[in-house]
């Protein structure tokens, strides 16, 4: 038999043997897969509709509760405005941050997002009413929307929403925070100036300082003068995107000057009861600054009092 024929014969036997072996392996019953234990979710999410007698509006309330040991004093709560647009981001960031909570000196934070039914992002008309204080007749006359419902919206939060949340979450009543962006940021500041005891921590992202001809500057001055006598410890954070300064409705010739003056006034307030941080987020537009600000808002809402400064105080040059 020639060499080629011998090689072909051996290859044929090898191929046949491999085929038989493969069939035998495939024919054997596979070992049952070991069950993978389900990982406990780090968060429980709920939603419900709450109607307010103060605003006559229905609100979509979405909450995210940490699946963690409940602190003895209860969970810190971060109330988030524009909840339709912000809830998923806030809840996901909170869940991620929770993994390093002990190292950062944080308590696990519960999220309560306030939105509107049947909206995917922003209900422009309803938020314009709920988030803005009473305006001058001149400003309202030129406005596209009806403004001025902020005081009624505060009543909704304080007298209807908070009691409802307390039936669902053990709340730390001394560590409640409010986050808002744009008109929501305006509402945060209005709440601080008019009802400062409503929350202990306030985060205003890209607040609409231009509203009603910068009326907030006058309210700020009055509040700062009175704040020296308060016994309440307040934490305040403001943020802006560098790509929004002096643009949009605020683009009056002296807009940038007024905005800088507003933030500087807080920096110069030395009362022990006020802790203040201001951040400019590079390359962020007006809308994107909302999402850029949420991580800091969650850290501020959860930081233990003695650890907050370490998180936010920037090193001096």
PDB file of C-alpha atoms in Angstrom:
ATOM      1  CA  UNK A   1       0.000   0.000   0.000  1.00  0.00           C
ATOM      2  CA  UNK A   2       1.385   3.412  -0.986  1.00  0.00           C
ATOM      3  CA  UNK A   3       2.141   6.148   1.506  1.00  0.00           C
ATOM      4  CA  UNK A   4      -0.769   8.319   0.385  1.00  0.00           C
ATOM      5  CA  UNK A   5      -3.228   5.442   0.777  1.00  0.00           C
ATOM      6  CA  UNK A   6      -1.933   4.680   4.297  1.00  0.00           C
ATOM      7  CA  UNK A   7      -2.280   8.302   5.355  1.00  0.00           C
ATOM      8  CA  UNK A   8      -5.806   8.518   3.973  1.00  0.00           C
ATOM      9  CA  UNK A   9      -6.726   5.318   5.813  1.00  0.00           C
ATOM     10  CA  UNK A  10      -5.373   6.648   9.123  1.00  0.00           C
ATOM     11  CA  UNK A  11      -7.091  10.028   8.664  1.00  0.00           C
ATOM     12  CA  UNK A  12     -10.376   8.302   7.930  1.00  0.00           C
ATOM     13  CA  UNK A  13     -10.071   6.196  11.121  1.00  0.00           C
ATOM     14  CA  UNK A  14      -9.224   9.331  13.160  1.00  0.00           C
ATOM     15  CA  UNK A  15     -12.169  11.262  11.737  1.00  0.00           C
ATOM     16  CA  UNK A  16     -14.515   8.370  12.440  1.00  0.00           C
ATOM     17  CA  UNK A  17     -13.222   8.050  16.011  1.00  0.00           C
ATOM     18  CA  UNK A  18     -13.696  11.797  16.675  1.00  0.00           C
ATOM     19  CA  UNK A  19     -17.221  11.648  15.343  1.00  0.00           C
ATOM     20  CA  UNK A  20     -18.085   8.702  17.611  1.00  0.00           C
ATOM     21  CA  UNK A  21     -16.525  10.426  20.605  1.00  0.00           C
ATOM     22  CA  UNK A  22     -18.401  13.649  19.901  1.00  0.00           C
ATOM     23  CA  UNK A  23     -21.698  11.798  19.583  1.00  0.00           C
ATOM     24  CA  UNK A  24     -21.044  10.014  22.843  1.00  0.00           C
ATOM     25  CA  UNK A  25     -20.392  13.254  24.655  1.00  0.00           C
ATOM     26  CA  UNK A  26     -23.468  14.879  23.187  1.00  0.00           C
ATOM     27  CA  UNK A  27     -25.561  11.861  24.054  1.00  0.00           C
ATOM     28  CA  UNK A  28     -24.679  12.082  27.737  1.00  0.00           C
ATOM     29  CA  UNK A  29     -27.136  14.048  29.848  1.00  0.00           C
ATOM     30  CA  UNK A  30     -25.680  17.411  30.781  1.00  0.00           C
ATOM     31  CA  UNK A  31     -25.083  18.150  34.440  1.00  0.00           C
ATOM     32  CA  UNK A  32     -27.784  20.380  35.855  1.00  0.00           C
ATOM     33  CA  UNK A  33     -26.691  24.018  35.994  1.00  0.00           C
ATOM     34  CA  UNK A  34     -26.123  25.330  39.470  1.00  0.00           C
ATOM     35  CA  UNK A  35     -28.787  27.855  40.327  1.00  0.00           C
ATOM     36  CA  UNK A  36     -27.463  31.392  40.533  1.00  0.00           C
ATOM     37  CA  UNK A  37     -28.752  33.023  43.705  1.00  0.00           C
ATOM     38  CA  UNK A  38     -30.702  36.150  42.835  1.00  0.00           C
ATOM     39  CA  UNK A  39     -28.875  39.279  43.905  1.00  0.00           C
ATOM     40  CA  UNK A  40     -30.836  41.425  46.228  1.00  0.00           C
ATOM     41  CA  UNK A  41     -31.919  44.645  44.584  1.00  0.00           C
ATOM     42  CA  UNK A  42     -30.248  47.687  46.122  1.00  0.00           C
ATOM     43  CA  UNK A  43     -33.334  49.828  45.647  1.00  0.00           C
ATOM     44  CA  UNK A  44     -37.112  49.628  45.741  1.00  0.00           C
ATOM     45  CA  UNK A  45     -39.035  51.912  43.400  1.00  0.00           C
ATOM     46  CA  UNK A  46     -42.662  52.963  43.639  1.00  0.00           C
ATOM     47  CA  UNK A  47     -44.916  55.514  41.987  1.00  0.00           C
ATOM     48  CA  UNK A  48     -48.344  56.949  42.660  1.00  0.00           C
ATOM     49  CA  UNK A  49     -50.577  59.923  41.812  1.00  0.00           C
ATOM     50  CA  UNK A  50     -51.255  62.536  44.482  1.00  0.00           C
ATOM     51  CA  UNK A  51     -53.845  65.282  44.025  1.00  0.00           C
ATOM     52  CA  UNK A  52     -53.323  68.552  45.857  1.00  0.00           C
ATOM     53  CA  UNK A  53     -56.068  70.682  47.330  1.00  0.00           C
ATOM     54  CA  UNK A  54     -53.614  73.601  47.444  1.00  0.00           C
ATOM     55  CA  UNK A  55     -52.726  73.672  43.733  1.00  0.00           C
ATOM     56  CA  UNK A  56     -55.665  71.674  42.295  1.00  0.00           C
ATOM     57  CA  UNK A  57     -53.089  69.652  40.332  1.00  0.00           C
ATOM     58  CA  UNK A  58     -52.371  65.940  40.074  1.00  0.00           C
ATOM     59  CA  UNK A  59     -48.729  64.972  40.655  1.00  0.00           C
ATOM     60  CA  UNK A  60     -46.814  61.874  39.644  1.00  0.00           C
ATOM     61  CA  UNK A  61     -44.694  60.934  42.641  1.00  0.00           C
ATOM     62  CA  UNK A  62     -41.849  58.485  42.046  1.00  0.00           C
ATOM     63  CA  UNK A  63     -39.761  57.253  44.947  1.00  0.00           C
ATOM     64  CA  UNK A  64     -36.605  55.157  45.231  1.00  0.00           C
ATOM     65  CA  UNK A  65     -35.930  53.643  48.644  1.00  0.00           C
ATOM     66  CA  UNK A  66     -32.537  52.089  49.467  1.00  0.00           C
ATOM     67  CA  UNK A  67     -32.647  48.408  50.373  1.00  0.00           C
ATOM     68  CA  UNK A  68     -30.243  49.077  53.207  1.00  0.00           C
ATOM     69  CA  UNK A  69     -30.320  49.053  56.960  1.00  0.00           C
ATOM     70  CA  UNK A  70     -32.547  51.915  58.005  1.00  0.00           C
ATOM     71  CA  UNK A  71     -30.491  54.510  59.899  1.00  0.00           C
ATOM     72  CA  UNK A  72     -31.659  54.994  63.472  1.00  0.00           C
ATOM     73  CA  UNK A  73     -32.719  58.545  62.650  1.00  0.00           C
ATOM     74  CA  UNK A  74     -34.330  57.512  59.327  1.00  0.00           C
ATOM     75  CA  UNK A  75     -33.350  57.983  55.682  1.00  0.00           C
ATOM     76  CA  UNK A  76     -32.245  61.378  54.375  1.00  0.00           C
ATOM     77  CA  UNK A  77     -34.650  62.353  51.578  1.00  0.00           C
ATOM     78  CA  UNK A  78     -33.882  64.297  48.409  1.00  0.00           C
ATOM     79  CA  UNK A  79     -36.980  65.862  46.833  1.00  0.00           C
ATOM     80  CA  UNK A  80     -36.383  66.313  43.088  1.00  0.00           C
ATOM     81  CA  UNK A  81     -38.410  68.691  40.917  1.00  0.00           C
ATOM     82  CA  UNK A  82     -39.116  67.972  37.222  1.00  0.00           C
ATOM     83  CA  UNK A  83     -39.427  64.380  38.317  1.00  0.00           C
ATOM     84  CA  UNK A  84     -40.467  63.048  34.909  1.00  0.00           C
ATOM     85  CA  UNK A  85     -37.107  64.097  33.461  1.00  0.00           C
ATOM     86  CA  UNK A  86     -34.890  63.583  36.507  1.00  0.00           C
ATOM     87  CA  UNK A  87     -36.127  60.546  38.439  1.00  0.00           C
ATOM     88  CA  UNK A  88     -34.366  57.742  36.552  1.00  0.00           C
ATOM     89  CA  UNK A  89     -31.029  59.563  36.609  1.00  0.00           C
ATOM     90  CA  UNK A  90     -31.335  60.487  40.277  1.00  0.00           C
ATOM     91  CA  UNK A  91     -32.367  56.968  41.301  1.00  0.00           C
ATOM     92  CA  UNK A  92     -29.579  55.316  39.305  1.00  0.00           C
ATOM     93  CA  UNK A  93     -26.910  57.676  40.628  1.00  0.00           C
ATOM     94  CA  UNK A  94     -28.131  57.109  44.181  1.00  0.00           C
ATOM     95  CA  UNK A  95     -27.961  53.355  43.697  1.00  0.00           C
ATOM     96  CA  UNK A  96     -24.399  53.594  42.343  1.00  0.00           C
ATOM     97  CA  UNK A  97     -23.216  56.002  45.030  1.00  0.00           C
ATOM     98  CA  UNK A  98     -24.644  53.714  47.679  1.00  0.00           C
ATOM     99  CA  UNK A  99     -21.844  51.205  47.087  1.00  0.00           C
ATOM    100  CA  UNK A 100     -19.267  53.647  48.450  1.00  0.00           C
ATOM    101  CA  UNK A 101     -21.470  55.324  51.030  1.00  0.00           C
ATOM    102  CA  UNK A 102     -19.457  54.337  54.092  1.00  0.00           C
ATOM    103  CA  UNK A 103     -16.162  55.429  52.582  1.00  0.00           C
ATOM    104  CA  UNK A 104     -17.607  58.816  51.604  1.00  0.00           C
ATOM    105  CA  UNK A 105     -19.340  59.386  54.920  1.00  0.00           C
ATOM    106  CA  UNK A 106     -22.840  59.165  53.430  1.00  0.00           C
ATOM    107  CA  UNK A 107     -26.135  57.893  54.701  1.00  0.00           C
ATOM    108  CA  UNK A 108     -28.270  56.016  52.113  1.00  0.00           C
ATOM    109  CA  UNK A 109     -30.565  58.543  50.419  1.00  0.00           C
ATOM    110  CA  UNK A 110     -34.204  58.101  49.437  1.00  0.00           C
ATOM    111  CA  UNK A 111     -35.334  59.916  46.287  1.00  0.00           C
ATOM    112  CA  UNK A 112     -38.770  61.525  45.975  1.00  0.00           C
ATOM    113  CA  UNK A 113     -39.363  62.921  42.480  1.00  0.00           C
ATOM    114  CA  UNK A 114     -42.275  65.272  41.836  1.00  0.00           C
ATOM    115  CA  UNK A 115     -43.621  65.251  38.288  1.00  0.00           C
ATOM    116  CA  UNK A 116     -46.848  65.344  36.339  1.00  0.00           C
ATOM    117  CA  UNK A 117     -48.973  62.482  34.977  1.00  0.00           C
ATOM    118  CA  UNK A 118     -48.839  61.719  31.254  1.00  0.00           C
ATOM    119  CA  UNK A 119     -45.575  63.576  30.702  1.00  0.00           C
ATOM    120  CA  UNK A 120     -42.277  62.101  29.560  1.00  0.00           C
ATOM    121  CA  UNK A 121     -39.992  65.013  30.451  1.00  0.00           C
ATOM    122  CA  UNK A 122     -41.157  68.578  31.203  1.00  0.00           C
ATOM    123  CA  UNK A 123     -44.674  69.972  31.539  1.00  0.00           C
ATOM    124  CA  UNK A 124     -43.707  73.520  30.631  1.00  0.00           C
ATOM    125  CA  UNK A 125     -47.008  75.177  31.465  1.00  0.00           C
ATOM    126  CA  UNK A 126     -47.607  73.476  34.829  1.00  0.00           C
ATOM    127  CA  UNK A 127     -44.045  73.912  36.074  1.00  0.00           C
ATOM    128  CA  UNK A 128     -44.142  77.599  35.074  1.00  0.00           C
ATOM    129  CA  UNK A 129     -47.049  78.054  37.467  1.00  0.00           C
ATOM    130  CA  UNK A 130     -45.859  75.794  40.305  1.00  0.00           C
ATOM    131  CA  UNK A 131     -42.216  76.860  40.440  1.00  0.00           C
ATOM    132  CA  UNK A 132     -42.508  80.648  40.249  1.00  0.00           C
ATOM    133  CA  UNK A 133     -43.345  83.232  42.931  1.00  0.00           C
ATOM    134  CA  UNK A 134     -45.893  86.009  42.551  1.00  0.00           C
ATOM    135  CA  UNK A 135     -44.760  88.447  39.872  1.00  0.00           C
ATOM    136  CA  UNK A 136     -45.182  92.093  39.134  1.00  0.00           C
ATOM    137  CA  UNK A 137     -48.193  92.921  36.976  1.00  0.00           C
ATOM    138  CA  UNK A 138     -45.877  94.272  34.281  1.00  0.00           C
ATOM    139  CA  UNK A 139     -43.882  91.041  34.041  1.00  0.00           C
ATOM    140  CA  UNK A 140     -46.966  88.801  34.026  1.00  0.00           C
ATOM    141  CA  UNK A 141     -48.591  90.902  31.320  1.00  0.00           C
ATOM    142  CA  UNK A 142     -45.699  90.171  28.956  1.00  0.00           C
ATOM    143  CA  UNK A 143     -45.430  86.486  29.926  1.00  0.00           C
ATOM    144  CA  UNK A 144     -46.309  83.484  27.804  1.00  0.00           C
ATOM    145  CA  UNK A 145     -47.464  81.407  30.787  1.00  0.00           C
ATOM    146  CA  UNK A 146     -49.286  82.024  34.044  1.00  0.00           C
ATOM    147  CA  UNK A 147     -46.849  82.426  36.918  1.00  0.00           C
ATOM    148  CA  UNK A 148     -47.073  82.794  40.672  1.00  0.00           C
ATOM    149  CA  UNK A 149     -48.060  79.435  42.212  1.00  0.00           C
ATOM    150  CA  UNK A 150     -44.905  78.731  44.226  1.00  0.00           C
ATOM    151  CA  UNK A 151     -46.421  79.417  47.651  1.00  0.00           C
ATOM    152  CA  UNK A 152     -49.277  76.989  46.990  1.00  0.00           C
ATOM    153  CA  UNK A 153     -46.769  74.409  45.733  1.00  0.00           C
ATOM    154  CA  UNK A 154     -44.780  74.745  48.973  1.00  0.00           C
ATOM    155  CA  UNK A 155     -48.011  74.054  50.852  1.00  0.00           C
ATOM    156  CA  UNK A 156     -48.528  70.917  48.765  1.00  0.00           C
ATOM    157  CA  UNK A 157     -45.039  69.645  49.565  1.00  0.00           C
ATOM    158  CA  UNK A 158     -45.158  70.487  53.263  1.00  0.00           C
ATOM    159  CA  UNK A 159     -48.733  69.540  54.148  1.00  0.00           C
ATOM    160  CA  UNK A 160     -49.632  66.814  51.644  1.00  0.00           C
ATOM    161  CA  UNK A 161     -46.561  65.208  50.101  1.00  0.00           C
ATOM    162  CA  UNK A 162     -44.280  64.981  53.138  1.00  0.00           C
ATOM    163  CA  UNK A 163     -46.924  63.337  55.364  1.00  0.00           C
ATOM    164  CA  UNK A 164     -47.623  60.829  52.584  1.00  0.00           C
ATOM    165  CA  UNK A 165     -43.921  60.003  52.211  1.00  0.00           C
ATOM    166  CA  UNK A 166     -43.636  59.461  55.966  1.00  0.00           C
ATOM    167  CA  UNK A 167     -46.167  56.638  55.673  1.00  0.00           C
ATOM    168  CA  UNK A 168     -43.862  54.881  53.203  1.00  0.00           C
ATOM    169  CA  UNK A 169     -40.337  55.734  54.420  1.00  0.00           C
ATOM    170  CA  UNK A 170     -38.792  56.248  57.827  1.00  0.00           C
ATOM    171  CA  UNK A 171     -37.591  59.813  57.229  1.00  0.00           C
ATOM    172  CA  UNK A 172     -34.800  61.735  58.901  1.00  0.00           C
ATOM    173  CA  UNK A 173     -36.777  64.939  59.469  1.00  0.00           C
ATOM    174  CA  UNK A 174     -33.543  66.881  60.073  1.00  0.00           C
ATOM    175  CA  UNK A 175     -31.920  65.916  56.768  1.00  0.00           C
ATOM    176  CA  UNK A 176     -34.354  66.709  53.979  1.00  0.00           C
ATOM    177  CA  UNK A 177     -33.109  68.293  50.755  1.00  0.00           C
ATOM    178  CA  UNK A 178     -34.669  70.002  47.738  1.00  0.00           C
ATOM    179  CA  UNK A 179     -33.227  69.957  44.207  1.00  0.00           C
ATOM    180  CA  UNK A 180     -34.479  71.981  41.265  1.00  0.00           C
ATOM    181  CA  UNK A 181     -33.203  73.168  37.890  1.00  0.00           C
ATOM    182  CA  UNK A 182     -33.994  76.387  35.965  1.00  0.00           C
ATOM    183  CA  UNK A 183     -37.482  77.395  37.150  1.00  0.00           C
ATOM    184  CA  UNK A 184     -37.021  74.564  39.633  1.00  0.00           C
ATOM    185  CA  UNK A 185     -33.838  76.270  40.846  1.00  0.00           C
ATOM    186  CA  UNK A 186     -35.816  79.489  41.174  1.00  0.00           C
ATOM    187  CA  UNK A 187     -38.328  77.610  43.331  1.00  0.00           C
ATOM    188  CA  UNK A 188     -35.548  76.182  45.501  1.00  0.00           C
ATOM    189  CA  UNK A 189     -34.249  79.683  46.233  1.00  0.00           C
ATOM    190  CA  UNK A 190     -37.721  81.122  46.744  1.00  0.00           C
ATOM    191  CA  UNK A 191     -38.436  78.367  49.275  1.00  0.00           C
ATOM    192  CA  UNK A 192     -35.163  79.100  51.075  1.00  0.00           C
ATOM    193  CA  UNK A 193     -35.915  82.823  51.257  1.00  0.00           C
ATOM    194  CA  UNK A 194     -39.593  82.548  52.209  1.00  0.00           C
ATOM    195  CA  UNK A 195     -39.869  79.247  54.168  1.00  0.00           C
ATOM    196  CA  UNK A 196     -36.292  78.317  55.097  1.00  0.00           C
ATOM    197  CA  UNK A 197     -37.321  75.670  57.633  1.00  0.00           C
ATOM    198  CA  UNK A 198     -39.068  73.592  54.945  1.00  0.00           C
ATOM    199  CA  UNK A 199     -35.763  71.849  54.163  1.00  0.00           C
ATOM    200  CA  UNK A 200     -32.298  71.759  55.682  1.00  0.00           C
ATOM    201  CA  UNK A 201     -30.375  71.452  52.409  1.00  0.00           C
ATOM    202  CA  UNK A 202     -31.028  73.230  49.113  1.00  0.00           C
ATOM    203  CA  UNK A 203     -29.562  72.660  45.638  1.00  0.00           C
ATOM    204  CA  UNK A 204     -30.391  75.153  42.855  1.00  0.00           C
ATOM    205  CA  UNK A 205     -29.034  74.213  39.430  1.00  0.00           C
ATOM    206  CA  UNK A 206     -29.049  76.986  36.801  1.00  0.00           C
ATOM    207  CA  UNK A 207     -31.660  78.994  38.718  1.00  0.00           C
ATOM    208  CA  UNK A 208     -33.666  81.447  36.594  1.00  0.00           C
ATOM    209  CA  UNK A 209     -32.315  84.525  38.349  1.00  0.00           C
ATOM    210  CA  UNK A 210     -33.555  86.724  35.485  1.00  0.00           C
ATOM    211  CA  UNK A 211     -37.160  86.054  36.472  1.00  0.00           C
ATOM    212  CA  UNK A 212     -39.213  89.212  37.081  1.00  0.00           C
ATOM    213  CA  UNK A 213     -36.263  91.552  36.552  1.00  0.00           C
ATOM    214  CA  UNK A 214     -33.954  89.798  39.056  1.00  0.00           C
ATOM    215  CA  UNK A 215     -36.377  90.166  41.942  1.00  0.00           C
ATOM    216  CA  UNK A 216     -34.510  87.371  43.766  1.00  0.00           C
ATOM    217  CA  UNK A 217     -31.560  89.678  44.368  1.00  0.00           C
ATOM    218  CA  UNK A 218     -33.734  91.873  46.591  1.00  0.00           C
ATOM    219  CA  UNK A 219     -35.149  88.832  48.379  1.00  0.00           C
ATOM    220  CA  UNK A 220     -31.631  87.490  48.875  1.00  0.00           C
ATOM    221  CA  UNK A 221     -30.433  90.694  50.506  1.00  0.00           C
ATOM    222  CA  UNK A 222     -33.369  90.695  52.920  1.00  0.00           C
ATOM    223  CA  UNK A 223     -32.822  87.018  53.778  1.00  0.00           C
ATOM    224  CA  UNK A 224     -29.107  87.379  54.376  1.00  0.00           C
ATOM    225  CA  UNK A 225     -29.702  90.262  56.769  1.00  0.00           C
ATOM    226  CA  UNK A 226     -32.187  88.209  58.787  1.00  0.00           C
ATOM    227  CA  UNK A 227     -30.339  84.918  58.534  1.00  0.00           C
ATOM    228  CA  UNK A 228     -27.650  85.919  61.053  1.00  0.00           C
ATOM    229  CA  UNK A 229     -30.219  85.554  63.827  1.00  0.00           C
ATOM    230  CA  UNK A 230     -31.488  82.107  62.881  1.00  0.00           C
ATOM    231  CA  UNK A 231     -30.581  78.980  64.803  1.00  0.00           C
ATOM    232  CA  UNK A 232     -31.129  76.701  61.807  1.00  0.00           C
ATOM    233  CA  UNK A 233     -28.122  75.195  60.027  1.00  0.00           C
ATOM    234  CA  UNK A 234     -28.708  75.557  56.282  1.00  0.00           C
ATOM    235  CA  UNK A 235     -26.682  74.049  53.467  1.00  0.00           C
ATOM    236  CA  UNK A 236     -26.986  75.633  50.035  1.00  0.00           C
ATOM    237  CA  UNK A 237     -25.419  74.663  46.727  1.00  0.00           C
ATOM    238  CA  UNK A 238     -25.781  76.507  43.414  1.00  0.00           C
ATOM    239  CA  UNK A 239     -24.448  75.380  40.037  1.00  0.00           C
ATOM    240  CA  UNK A 240     -24.258  76.785  36.504  1.00  0.00           C
ATOM    241  CA  UNK A 241     -22.900  75.521  33.209  1.00  0.00           C
ATOM    242  CA  UNK A 242     -20.142  77.634  31.675  1.00  0.00           C
ATOM    243  CA  UNK A 243     -21.918  77.545  28.310  1.00  0.00           C
ATOM    244  CA  UNK A 244     -25.083  79.156  29.667  1.00  0.00           C
ATOM    245  CA  UNK A 245     -23.730  82.212  31.485  1.00  0.00           C
ATOM    246  CA  UNK A 246     -25.146  85.429  30.107  1.00  0.00           C
ATOM    247  CA  UNK A 247     -27.256  83.598  27.507  1.00  0.00           C
ATOM    248  CA  UNK A 248     -30.949  82.933  26.996  1.00  0.00           C
ATOM    249  CA  UNK A 249     -33.565  85.051  28.805  1.00  0.00           C
ATOM    250  CA  UNK A 250     -30.849  86.365  31.110  1.00  0.00           C
ATOM    251  CA  UNK A 251     -28.835  87.910  28.297  1.00  0.00           C
ATOM    252  CA  UNK A 252     -29.360  91.526  29.358  1.00  0.00           C
ATOM    253  CA  UNK A 253     -26.247  93.723  29.134  1.00  0.00           C
ATOM    254  CA  UNK A 254     -25.634  93.451  32.879  1.00  0.00           C
ATOM    255  CA  UNK A 255     -26.908  89.879  33.264  1.00  0.00           C
ATOM    256  CA  UNK A 256     -23.546  88.293  33.935  1.00  0.00           C
ATOM    257  CA  UNK A 257     -22.706  90.981  36.493  1.00  0.00           C
ATOM    258  CA  UNK A 258     -25.978  90.408  38.364  1.00  0.00           C
ATOM    259  CA  UNK A 259     -25.511  86.651  38.368  1.00  0.00           C
ATOM    260  CA  UNK A 260     -21.974  86.913  39.745  1.00  0.00           C
ATOM    261  CA  UNK A 261     -23.163  89.398  42.362  1.00  0.00           C
ATOM    262  CA  UNK A 262     -25.893  86.996  43.474  1.00  0.00           C
ATOM    263  CA  UNK A 263     -23.517  84.080  44.029  1.00  0.00           C
ATOM    264  CA  UNK A 264     -20.858  86.300  45.599  1.00  0.00           C
ATOM    265  CA  UNK A 265     -23.361  87.574  48.153  1.00  0.00           C
ATOM    266  CA  UNK A 266     -23.733  84.046  49.505  1.00  0.00           C
ATOM    267  CA  UNK A 267     -19.969  83.533  49.599  1.00  0.00           C
ATOM    268  CA  UNK A 268     -19.539  86.654  51.686  1.00  0.00           C
ATOM    269  CA  UNK A 269     -22.111  85.541  54.257  1.00  0.00           C
ATOM    270  CA  UNK A 270     -20.100  84.314  57.231  1.00  0.00           C
ATOM    271  CA  UNK A 271     -22.911  83.165  59.490  1.00  0.00           C
ATOM    272  CA  UNK A 272     -22.062  79.814  61.021  1.00  0.00           C
ATOM    273  CA  UNK A 273     -25.539  78.587  60.182  1.00  0.00           C
ATOM    274  CA  UNK A 274     -24.993  78.835  56.396  1.00  0.00           C
ATOM    275  CA  UNK A 275     -22.740  76.446  54.489  1.00  0.00           C
ATOM    276  CA  UNK A 276     -22.526  77.436  50.821  1.00  0.00           C
ATOM    277  CA  UNK A 277     -20.914  75.983  47.703  1.00  0.00           C
ATOM    278  CA  UNK A 278     -21.043  77.220  44.118  1.00  0.00           C
ATOM    279  CA  UNK A 279     -19.819  75.257  41.107  1.00  0.00           C
ATOM    280  CA  UNK A 280     -19.369  76.125  37.451  1.00  0.00           C
ATOM    281  CA  UNK A 281     -19.584  73.003  35.327  1.00  0.00           C
ATOM    282  CA  UNK A 282     -17.308  73.228  32.263  1.00  0.00           C
ATOM    283  CA  UNK A 283     -18.945  73.023  28.821  1.00  0.00           C
ATOM    284  CA  UNK A 284     -22.429  72.315  30.222  1.00  0.00           C
ATOM    285  CA  UNK A 285     -25.432  73.891  28.548  1.00  0.00           C
ATOM    286  CA  UNK A 286     -28.506  75.048  30.454  1.00  0.00           C
ATOM    287  CA  UNK A 287     -30.336  71.719  30.149  1.00  0.00           C
ATOM    288  CA  UNK A 288     -27.361  69.425  30.576  1.00  0.00           C
ATOM    289  CA  UNK A 289     -26.357  71.190  33.784  1.00  0.00           C
ATOM    290  CA  UNK A 290     -29.368  69.592  35.453  1.00  0.00           C
ATOM    291  CA  UNK A 291     -27.868  66.145  34.959  1.00  0.00           C
ATOM    292  CA  UNK A 292     -24.343  67.338  35.740  1.00  0.00           C
ATOM    293  CA  UNK A 293     -25.609  68.640  39.090  1.00  0.00           C
ATOM    294  CA  UNK A 294     -27.498  65.561  40.268  1.00  0.00           C
ATOM    295  CA  UNK A 295     -24.435  63.678  41.622  1.00  0.00           C
ATOM    296  CA  UNK A 296     -23.494  66.632  43.845  1.00  0.00           C
ATOM    297  CA  UNK A 297     -27.119  67.007  44.952  1.00  0.00           C
ATOM    298  CA  UNK A 298     -27.210  63.374  46.041  1.00  0.00           C
ATOM    299  CA  UNK A 299     -23.895  63.678  47.879  1.00  0.00           C
ATOM    300  CA  UNK A 300     -25.107  66.800  49.690  1.00  0.00           C
ATOM    301  CA  UNK A 301     -28.401  65.146  50.601  1.00  0.00           C
ATOM    302  CA  UNK A 302     -26.626  62.140  52.099  1.00  0.00           C
ATOM    303  CA  UNK A 303     -23.444  63.522  53.634  1.00  0.00           C
ATOM    304  CA  UNK A 304     -23.116  63.317  57.377  1.00  0.00           C
ATOM    305  CA  UNK A 305     -22.799  66.811  58.809  1.00  0.00           C
ATOM    306  CA  UNK A 306     -19.147  66.546  59.767  1.00  0.00           C
ATOM    307  CA  UNK A 307     -18.167  65.104  56.364  1.00  0.00           C
ATOM    308  CA  UNK A 308     -19.923  67.504  53.967  1.00  0.00           C
ATOM    309  CA  UNK A 309     -17.153  70.089  53.873  1.00  0.00           C
ATOM    310  CA  UNK A 310     -14.587  67.415  52.999  1.00  0.00           C
ATOM    311  CA  UNK A 311     -16.679  66.453  49.979  1.00  0.00           C
ATOM    312  CA  UNK A 312     -17.197  69.936  48.545  1.00  0.00           C
ATOM    313  CA  UNK A 313     -14.596  72.378  49.841  1.00  0.00           C
ATOM    314  CA  UNK A 314     -12.130  72.970  47.026  1.00  0.00           C
ATOM    315  CA  UNK A 315      -8.440  73.190  47.917  1.00  0.00           C
ATOM    316  CA  UNK A 316      -7.128  76.716  48.183  1.00  0.00           C
ATOM    317  CA  UNK A 317      -4.380  77.630  45.673  1.00  0.00           C
TER     318      UNK A 317
END
